[in-house]
């Protein structure tokens, strides 16, 4: 880890930047506990409050585990929440207008269609999600349907073995999840809407099982674009 004198930028950002660099280059591997707060303060010649703030920055970025009090619990390097933090950042960009919803939907269509062309069979998680959609449709439960819908698409995106597809899909789905749920709740005949969406998911799964990857990609593109049509224009 780089311990040369810090620049004149805010000290907490300088410290978090040094630790972040060490995590990214592997000097601090996943699972390793950081030195104590006091040791970090001595290493960087800063106060413990500066170290606390630097650790909070890294925890917010999903690079360190959380801790109620960083002075008594040493955070560990993690990537468990990096997708969550990325989704939060993207969702914020969407809400402030930096990235239009239509652009995210377009990216999702391209990503998911490409991912489905690598899937040879419907994974168990996606099958379970379809069953949950059936139950939610009968109960007219848009929240439960939404949760199952998210799980279905994320499971398929990662089923081809490409970890990047699954990760980016998770980030995209999480960042636009609120729009999906709001749209489901806003539709007048929600039971009919859920039933139609269920059939579309079943059609996608059926195409994958038949080995018709291009058809599956086409169906998922039509499914996604069809749902958001009107909102993205």
PDB file of C-alpha atoms in Angstrom:
ATOM      1  CA  UNK A   1       0.000   0.000   0.000  1.00  0.00           C
ATOM      2  CA  UNK A   2       1.343   3.414  -1.011  1.00  0.00           C
ATOM      3  CA  UNK A   3       2.404   5.352   2.111  1.00  0.00           C
ATOM      4  CA  UNK A   4       4.180   8.343   0.544  1.00  0.00           C
ATOM      5  CA  UNK A   5       3.118  11.790   1.834  1.00  0.00           C
ATOM      6  CA  UNK A   6      -0.447  12.748   0.961  1.00  0.00           C
ATOM      7  CA  UNK A   7      -1.340  15.581  -1.409  1.00  0.00           C
ATOM      8  CA  UNK A   8      -3.329  18.679  -0.430  1.00  0.00           C
ATOM      9  CA  UNK A   9      -6.709  17.198  -1.375  1.00  0.00           C
ATOM     10  CA  UNK A  10      -9.137  16.568   1.526  1.00  0.00           C
ATOM     11  CA  UNK A  11      -7.273  14.115   3.739  1.00  0.00           C
ATOM     12  CA  UNK A  12     -10.119  11.647   4.072  1.00  0.00           C
ATOM     13  CA  UNK A  13     -10.372  11.366   0.271  1.00  0.00           C
ATOM     14  CA  UNK A  14      -6.623  11.002  -0.029  1.00  0.00           C
ATOM     15  CA  UNK A  15      -6.596   8.195   2.525  1.00  0.00           C
ATOM     16  CA  UNK A  16      -9.579   6.425   0.965  1.00  0.00           C
ATOM     17  CA  UNK A  17      -7.913   6.762  -2.434  1.00  0.00           C
ATOM     18  CA  UNK A  18      -4.740   5.069  -1.200  1.00  0.00           C
ATOM     19  CA  UNK A  19      -6.652   2.213   0.410  1.00  0.00           C
ATOM     20  CA  UNK A  20      -8.911   1.845  -2.632  1.00  0.00           C
ATOM     21  CA  UNK A  21      -5.869   1.580  -4.903  1.00  0.00           C
ATOM     22  CA  UNK A  22      -4.420  -1.143  -2.674  1.00  0.00           C
ATOM     23  CA  UNK A  23      -7.695  -3.085  -2.870  1.00  0.00           C
ATOM     24  CA  UNK A  24      -7.924  -2.788  -6.637  1.00  0.00           C
ATOM     25  CA  UNK A  25      -4.324  -3.835  -7.286  1.00  0.00           C
ATOM     26  CA  UNK A  26      -4.634  -6.818  -4.938  1.00  0.00           C
ATOM     27  CA  UNK A  27      -2.306  -5.557  -2.228  1.00  0.00           C
ATOM     28  CA  UNK A  28      -5.302  -5.801   0.093  1.00  0.00           C
ATOM     29  CA  UNK A  29      -7.093  -8.980  -1.084  1.00  0.00           C
ATOM     30  CA  UNK A  30     -10.768  -9.759  -0.584  1.00  0.00           C
ATOM     31  CA  UNK A  31     -11.397 -11.039   2.933  1.00  0.00           C
ATOM     32  CA  UNK A  32      -8.407  -9.347   4.525  1.00  0.00           C
ATOM     33  CA  UNK A  33      -9.014  -7.135   7.538  1.00  0.00           C
ATOM     34  CA  UNK A  34      -7.592  -3.641   7.411  1.00  0.00           C
ATOM     35  CA  UNK A  35      -5.093  -2.471  10.012  1.00  0.00           C
ATOM     36  CA  UNK A  36      -6.663  -0.913  13.087  1.00  0.00           C
ATOM     37  CA  UNK A  37      -7.896   2.644  12.995  1.00  0.00           C
ATOM     38  CA  UNK A  38      -4.947   3.739  15.113  1.00  0.00           C
ATOM     39  CA  UNK A  39      -2.457   1.953  12.846  1.00  0.00           C
ATOM     40  CA  UNK A  40      -3.947   3.569   9.748  1.00  0.00           C
ATOM     41  CA  UNK A  41      -3.813   6.988  11.406  1.00  0.00           C
ATOM     42  CA  UNK A  42      -0.115   6.472  12.172  1.00  0.00           C
ATOM     43  CA  UNK A  43       0.614   5.126   8.688  1.00  0.00           C
ATOM     44  CA  UNK A  44      -0.861   8.140   6.933  1.00  0.00           C
ATOM     45  CA  UNK A  45       0.018  10.701   9.649  1.00  0.00           C
ATOM     46  CA  UNK A  46      -3.583  11.820  10.004  1.00  0.00           C
ATOM     47  CA  UNK A  47      -6.138  11.927  12.785  1.00  0.00           C
ATOM     48  CA  UNK A  48      -8.397   8.996  13.590  1.00  0.00           C
ATOM     49  CA  UNK A  49     -11.453  11.019  12.561  1.00  0.00           C
ATOM     50  CA  UNK A  50      -9.940  11.334   9.085  1.00  0.00           C
ATOM     51  CA  UNK A  51      -9.451   7.572   8.965  1.00  0.00           C
ATOM     52  CA  UNK A  52     -13.050   6.991  10.050  1.00  0.00           C
ATOM     53  CA  UNK A  53     -14.332   9.211   7.259  1.00  0.00           C
ATOM     54  CA  UNK A  54     -12.087   7.486   4.706  1.00  0.00           C
ATOM     55  CA  UNK A  55     -13.424   4.087   5.765  1.00  0.00           C
ATOM     56  CA  UNK A  56     -16.996   5.326   5.482  1.00  0.00           C
ATOM     57  CA  UNK A  57     -16.289   6.377   1.894  1.00  0.00           C
ATOM     58  CA  UNK A  58     -14.974   2.909   1.053  1.00  0.00           C
ATOM     59  CA  UNK A  59     -17.875   1.218   2.817  1.00  0.00           C
ATOM     60  CA  UNK A  60     -20.293   3.351   0.768  1.00  0.00           C
ATOM     61  CA  UNK A  61     -18.470   2.211  -2.375  1.00  0.00           C
ATOM     62  CA  UNK A  62     -18.987  -1.411  -1.351  1.00  0.00           C
ATOM     63  CA  UNK A  63     -15.262  -2.119  -1.011  1.00  0.00           C
ATOM     64  CA  UNK A  64     -15.256  -2.647   2.761  1.00  0.00           C
ATOM     65  CA  UNK A  65     -17.623  -4.429   5.098  1.00  0.00           C
ATOM     66  CA  UNK A  66     -19.672  -2.178   7.315  1.00  0.00           C
ATOM     67  CA  UNK A  67     -18.980  -1.716  10.994  1.00  0.00           C
ATOM     68  CA  UNK A  68     -20.998  -0.012  13.716  1.00  0.00           C
ATOM     69  CA  UNK A  69     -17.837   1.539  15.125  1.00  0.00           C
ATOM     70  CA  UNK A  70     -14.772   1.404  12.934  1.00  0.00           C
ATOM     71  CA  UNK A  71     -12.528   1.994  15.926  1.00  0.00           C
ATOM     72  CA  UNK A  72     -13.481  -1.334  17.532  1.00  0.00           C
ATOM     73  CA  UNK A  73     -14.314  -3.447  14.470  1.00  0.00           C
ATOM     74  CA  UNK A  74     -11.792  -3.757  11.652  1.00  0.00           C
ATOM     75  CA  UNK A  75     -13.548  -3.658   8.267  1.00  0.00           C
ATOM     76  CA  UNK A  76     -12.613  -6.343   5.752  1.00  0.00           C
ATOM     77  CA  UNK A  77     -12.113  -5.992   2.031  1.00  0.00           C
ATOM     78  CA  UNK A  78     -15.207  -7.184   0.171  1.00  0.00           C
ATOM     79  CA  UNK A  79     -16.888  -7.046  -3.211  1.00  0.00           C
ATOM     80  CA  UNK A  80     -20.230  -8.315  -1.902  1.00  0.00           C
ATOM     81  CA  UNK A  81     -21.906  -4.922  -2.082  1.00  0.00           C
ATOM     82  CA  UNK A  82     -20.163  -3.408  -5.098  1.00  0.00           C
ATOM     83  CA  UNK A  83     -23.180  -4.153  -7.318  1.00  0.00           C
ATOM     84  CA  UNK A  84     -25.443  -2.484  -4.759  1.00  0.00           C
ATOM     85  CA  UNK A  85     -23.308   0.647  -4.661  1.00  0.00           C
ATOM     86  CA  UNK A  86     -23.089   0.751  -8.466  1.00  0.00           C
ATOM     87  CA  UNK A  87     -26.866   0.370  -8.734  1.00  0.00           C
ATOM     88  CA  UNK A  88     -27.350   3.182  -6.225  1.00  0.00           C
ATOM     89  CA  UNK A  89     -25.043   5.464  -8.198  1.00  0.00           C
ATOM     90  CA  UNK A  90     -26.805   4.643 -11.468  1.00  0.00           C
ATOM     91  CA  UNK A  91     -30.221   5.068  -9.883  1.00  0.00           C
ATOM     92  CA  UNK A  92     -29.167   8.484  -8.577  1.00  0.00           C
ATOM     93  CA  UNK A  93     -27.932   9.479 -12.040  1.00  0.00           C
ATOM     94  CA  UNK A  94     -31.276   8.366 -13.458  1.00  0.00           C
ATOM     95  CA  UNK A  95     -33.291  10.333 -10.897  1.00  0.00           C
ATOM     96  CA  UNK A  96     -31.349  13.572 -11.391  1.00  0.00           C
ATOM     97  CA  UNK A  97     -31.672  13.271 -15.151  1.00  0.00           C
ATOM     98  CA  UNK A  98     -28.035  12.560 -15.954  1.00  0.00           C
ATOM     99  CA  UNK A  99     -29.038   9.284 -17.648  1.00  0.00           C
ATOM    100  CA  UNK A 100     -32.499   8.997 -19.265  1.00  0.00           C
ATOM    101  CA  UNK A 101     -34.559   5.916 -18.486  1.00  0.00           C
ATOM    102  CA  UNK A 102     -34.776   5.148 -22.192  1.00  0.00           C
ATOM    103  CA  UNK A 103     -31.003   4.877 -22.436  1.00  0.00           C
ATOM    104  CA  UNK A 104     -30.881   2.388 -19.568  1.00  0.00           C
ATOM    105  CA  UNK A 105     -33.686   0.339 -21.119  1.00  0.00           C
ATOM    106  CA  UNK A 106     -31.806   0.304 -24.433  1.00  0.00           C
ATOM    107  CA  UNK A 107     -28.639  -0.861 -22.679  1.00  0.00           C
ATOM    108  CA  UNK A 108     -30.585  -3.531 -20.858  1.00  0.00           C
ATOM    109  CA  UNK A 109     -32.121  -4.814 -24.108  1.00  0.00           C
ATOM    110  CA  UNK A 110     -28.727  -5.087 -25.784  1.00  0.00           C
ATOM    111  CA  UNK A 111     -27.133  -6.766 -22.781  1.00  0.00           C
ATOM    112  CA  UNK A 112     -29.906  -9.237 -22.070  1.00  0.00           C
ATOM    113  CA  UNK A 113     -30.367 -10.253 -25.709  1.00  0.00           C
ATOM    114  CA  UNK A 114     -26.626 -10.940 -25.970  1.00  0.00           C
ATOM    115  CA  UNK A 115     -26.663 -12.876 -22.701  1.00  0.00           C
ATOM    116  CA  UNK A 116     -29.541 -15.124 -23.782  1.00  0.00           C
ATOM    117  CA  UNK A 117     -27.605 -16.195 -26.854  1.00  0.00           C
ATOM    118  CA  UNK A 118     -25.093 -17.837 -24.501  1.00  0.00           C
ATOM    119  CA  UNK A 119     -27.651 -19.717 -22.360  1.00  0.00           C
ATOM    120  CA  UNK A 120     -28.134 -23.409 -23.115  1.00  0.00           C
ATOM    121  CA  UNK A 121     -30.771 -24.234 -20.521  1.00  0.00           C
ATOM    122  CA  UNK A 122     -33.099 -22.440 -18.147  1.00  0.00           C
ATOM    123  CA  UNK A 123     -31.463 -22.377 -14.699  1.00  0.00           C
ATOM    124  CA  UNK A 124     -33.385 -23.530 -11.650  1.00  0.00           C
ATOM    125  CA  UNK A 125     -33.544 -20.006 -10.253  1.00  0.00           C
ATOM    126  CA  UNK A 126     -35.375 -18.807 -13.369  1.00  0.00           C
ATOM    127  CA  UNK A 127     -37.818 -21.745 -13.240  1.00  0.00           C
ATOM    128  CA  UNK A 128     -38.535 -20.999  -9.581  1.00  0.00           C
ATOM    129  CA  UNK A 129     -39.095 -17.338 -10.480  1.00  0.00           C
ATOM    130  CA  UNK A 130     -41.721 -18.318 -13.077  1.00  0.00           C
ATOM    131  CA  UNK A 131     -43.554 -20.397 -10.474  1.00  0.00           C
ATOM    132  CA  UNK A 132     -43.521 -17.440  -8.108  1.00  0.00           C
ATOM    133  CA  UNK A 133     -44.895 -15.250 -10.904  1.00  0.00           C
ATOM    134  CA  UNK A 134     -47.786 -17.700 -11.338  1.00  0.00           C
ATOM    135  CA  UNK A 135     -48.611 -17.519  -7.656  1.00  0.00           C
ATOM    136  CA  UNK A 136     -48.313 -13.717  -7.651  1.00  0.00           C
ATOM    137  CA  UNK A 137     -50.556 -13.449 -10.712  1.00  0.00           C
ATOM    138  CA  UNK A 138     -53.308 -15.494  -9.043  1.00  0.00           C
ATOM    139  CA  UNK A 139     -52.979 -13.338  -5.938  1.00  0.00           C
ATOM    140  CA  UNK A 140     -52.803 -10.126  -8.001  1.00  0.00           C
ATOM    141  CA  UNK A 141     -49.647  -9.273  -6.041  1.00  0.00           C
ATOM    142  CA  UNK A 142     -47.562  -6.865  -8.110  1.00  0.00           C
ATOM    143  CA  UNK A 143     -44.809  -6.617  -5.475  1.00  0.00           C
ATOM    144  CA  UNK A 144     -44.227 -10.379  -5.371  1.00  0.00           C
ATOM    145  CA  UNK A 145     -44.441 -10.524  -9.171  1.00  0.00           C
ATOM    146  CA  UNK A 146     -41.877  -7.744  -9.469  1.00  0.00           C
ATOM    147  CA  UNK A 147     -39.441  -9.557  -7.169  1.00  0.00           C
ATOM    148  CA  UNK A 148     -39.793 -12.772  -9.159  1.00  0.00           C
ATOM    149  CA  UNK A 149     -39.446 -10.864 -12.442  1.00  0.00           C
ATOM    150  CA  UNK A 150     -36.144  -9.375 -11.284  1.00  0.00           C
ATOM    151  CA  UNK A 151     -34.841 -12.786 -10.204  1.00  0.00           C
ATOM    152  CA  UNK A 152     -35.847 -14.354 -13.534  1.00  0.00           C
ATOM    153  CA  UNK A 153     -33.952 -11.876 -15.682  1.00  0.00           C
ATOM    154  CA  UNK A 154     -30.869 -11.743 -13.475  1.00  0.00           C
ATOM    155  CA  UNK A 155     -30.706 -15.556 -13.364  1.00  0.00           C
ATOM    156  CA  UNK A 156     -30.872 -15.817 -17.147  1.00  0.00           C
ATOM    157  CA  UNK A 157     -28.290 -13.079 -17.665  1.00  0.00           C
ATOM    158  CA  UNK A 158     -25.745 -14.978 -15.594  1.00  0.00           C
ATOM    159  CA  UNK A 159     -26.650 -18.485 -16.756  1.00  0.00           C
ATOM    160  CA  UNK A 160     -24.252 -18.486 -19.688  1.00  0.00           C
ATOM    161  CA  UNK A 161     -21.244 -18.266 -17.399  1.00  0.00           C
ATOM    162  CA  UNK A 162     -20.302 -14.661 -18.183  1.00  0.00           C
ATOM    163  CA  UNK A 163     -20.012 -12.988 -14.777  1.00  0.00           C
ATOM    164  CA  UNK A 164     -20.024  -9.509 -16.323  1.00  0.00           C
ATOM    165  CA  UNK A 165     -23.469 -10.113 -17.847  1.00  0.00           C
ATOM    166  CA  UNK A 166     -24.913 -11.080 -14.465  1.00  0.00           C
ATOM    167  CA  UNK A 167     -23.256  -8.212 -12.609  1.00  0.00           C
ATOM    168  CA  UNK A 168     -24.234  -5.473 -15.053  1.00  0.00           C
ATOM    169  CA  UNK A 169     -27.737  -6.885 -15.377  1.00  0.00           C
ATOM    170  CA  UNK A 170     -28.125  -6.770 -11.597  1.00  0.00           C
ATOM    171  CA  UNK A 171     -27.028  -3.136 -11.556  1.00  0.00           C
ATOM    172  CA  UNK A 172     -29.386  -2.193 -14.389  1.00  0.00           C
ATOM    173  CA  UNK A 173     -32.347  -4.037 -12.913  1.00  0.00           C
ATOM    174  CA  UNK A 174     -31.814  -2.525  -9.470  1.00  0.00           C
ATOM    175  CA  UNK A 175     -31.438   0.986 -10.843  1.00  0.00           C
ATOM    176  CA  UNK A 176     -34.764   0.881 -12.748  1.00  0.00           C
ATOM    177  CA  UNK A 177     -36.652  -1.406 -10.359  1.00  0.00           C
ATOM    178  CA  UNK A 178     -38.683   1.448  -8.917  1.00  0.00           C
ATOM    179  CA  UNK A 179     -39.971   2.368 -12.363  1.00  0.00           C
ATOM    180  CA  UNK A 180     -41.007  -1.221 -13.024  1.00  0.00           C
ATOM    181  CA  UNK A 181     -42.951  -1.533  -9.778  1.00  0.00           C
ATOM    182  CA  UNK A 182     -44.579   1.886 -10.209  1.00  0.00           C
ATOM    183  CA  UNK A 183     -45.708   0.933 -13.703  1.00  0.00           C
ATOM    184  CA  UNK A 184     -47.163  -2.364 -12.494  1.00  0.00           C
ATOM    185  CA  UNK A 185     -49.084  -0.595  -9.740  1.00  0.00           C
ATOM    186  CA  UNK A 186     -50.341   2.096 -12.116  1.00  0.00           C
ATOM    187  CA  UNK A 187     -51.966  -0.239 -14.645  1.00  0.00           C
ATOM    188  CA  UNK A 188     -55.735  -0.502 -14.199  1.00  0.00           C
ATOM    189  CA  UNK A 189     -56.226  -4.223 -14.878  1.00  0.00           C
ATOM    190  CA  UNK A 190     -53.174  -5.416 -12.995  1.00  0.00           C
ATOM    191  CA  UNK A 191     -54.177  -9.095 -12.964  1.00  0.00           C
ATOM    192  CA  UNK A 192     -54.454  -9.143 -16.759  1.00  0.00           C
ATOM    193  CA  UNK A 193     -51.120  -7.318 -17.010  1.00  0.00           C
ATOM    194  CA  UNK A 194     -49.403  -9.830 -14.757  1.00  0.00           C
ATOM    195  CA  UNK A 195     -50.930 -12.711 -16.706  1.00  0.00           C
ATOM    196  CA  UNK A 196     -49.660 -11.301 -20.008  1.00  0.00           C
ATOM    197  CA  UNK A 197     -46.190 -10.739 -18.579  1.00  0.00           C
ATOM    198  CA  UNK A 198     -46.159 -14.268 -17.170  1.00  0.00           C
ATOM    199  CA  UNK A 199     -46.849 -15.696 -20.638  1.00  0.00           C
ATOM    200  CA  UNK A 200     -44.014 -13.621 -22.075  1.00  0.00           C
ATOM    201  CA  UNK A 201     -41.594 -14.994 -19.478  1.00  0.00           C
ATOM    202  CA  UNK A 202     -42.783 -18.527 -20.191  1.00  0.00           C
ATOM    203  CA  UNK A 203     -42.237 -17.950 -23.912  1.00  0.00           C
ATOM    204  CA  UNK A 204     -38.672 -16.803 -23.322  1.00  0.00           C
ATOM    205  CA  UNK A 205     -37.958 -19.870 -21.181  1.00  0.00           C
ATOM    206  CA  UNK A 206     -39.533 -22.187 -23.757  1.00  0.00           C
ATOM    207  CA  UNK A 207     -37.378 -20.762 -26.565  1.00  0.00           C
ATOM    208  CA  UNK A 208     -34.237 -21.332 -24.500  1.00  0.00           C
ATOM    209  CA  UNK A 209     -35.227 -24.940 -23.787  1.00  0.00           C
ATOM    210  CA  UNK A 210     -35.782 -25.551 -27.514  1.00  0.00           C
ATOM    211  CA  UNK A 211     -32.300 -24.231 -28.263  1.00  0.00           C
ATOM    212  CA  UNK A 212     -33.760 -21.260 -30.150  1.00  0.00           C
ATOM    213  CA  UNK A 213     -31.370 -18.671 -28.754  1.00  0.00           C
ATOM    214  CA  UNK A 214     -32.072 -16.042 -31.419  1.00  0.00           C
ATOM    215  CA  UNK A 215     -35.801 -16.397 -30.790  1.00  0.00           C
ATOM    216  CA  UNK A 216     -35.250 -16.055 -27.039  1.00  0.00           C
ATOM    217  CA  UNK A 217     -33.200 -12.895 -27.617  1.00  0.00           C
ATOM    218  CA  UNK A 218     -35.942 -11.483 -29.855  1.00  0.00           C
ATOM    219  CA  UNK A 219     -38.649 -12.313 -27.321  1.00  0.00           C
ATOM    220  CA  UNK A 220     -36.822 -10.699 -24.427  1.00  0.00           C
ATOM    221  CA  UNK A 221     -36.212  -7.580 -26.513  1.00  0.00           C
ATOM    222  CA  UNK A 222     -39.902  -7.356 -27.404  1.00  0.00           C
ATOM    223  CA  UNK A 223     -40.851  -8.072 -23.787  1.00  0.00           C
ATOM    224  CA  UNK A 224     -38.683  -5.319 -22.329  1.00  0.00           C
ATOM    225  CA  UNK A 225     -39.407  -2.718 -24.988  1.00  0.00           C
ATOM    226  CA  UNK A 226     -43.117  -3.514 -24.883  1.00  0.00           C
ATOM    227  CA  UNK A 227     -43.326  -2.977 -21.139  1.00  0.00           C
ATOM    228  CA  UNK A 228     -41.525   0.363 -21.120  1.00  0.00           C
ATOM    229  CA  UNK A 229     -43.132   1.661 -24.336  1.00  0.00           C
ATOM    230  CA  UNK A 230     -44.541   5.099 -23.671  1.00  0.00           C
ATOM    231  CA  UNK A 231     -42.301   5.710 -20.662  1.00  0.00           C
ATOM    232  CA  UNK A 232     -39.118   5.927 -22.716  1.00  0.00           C
ATOM    233  CA  UNK A 233     -40.409   8.143 -25.501  1.00  0.00           C
TER     234      UNK A 233
END
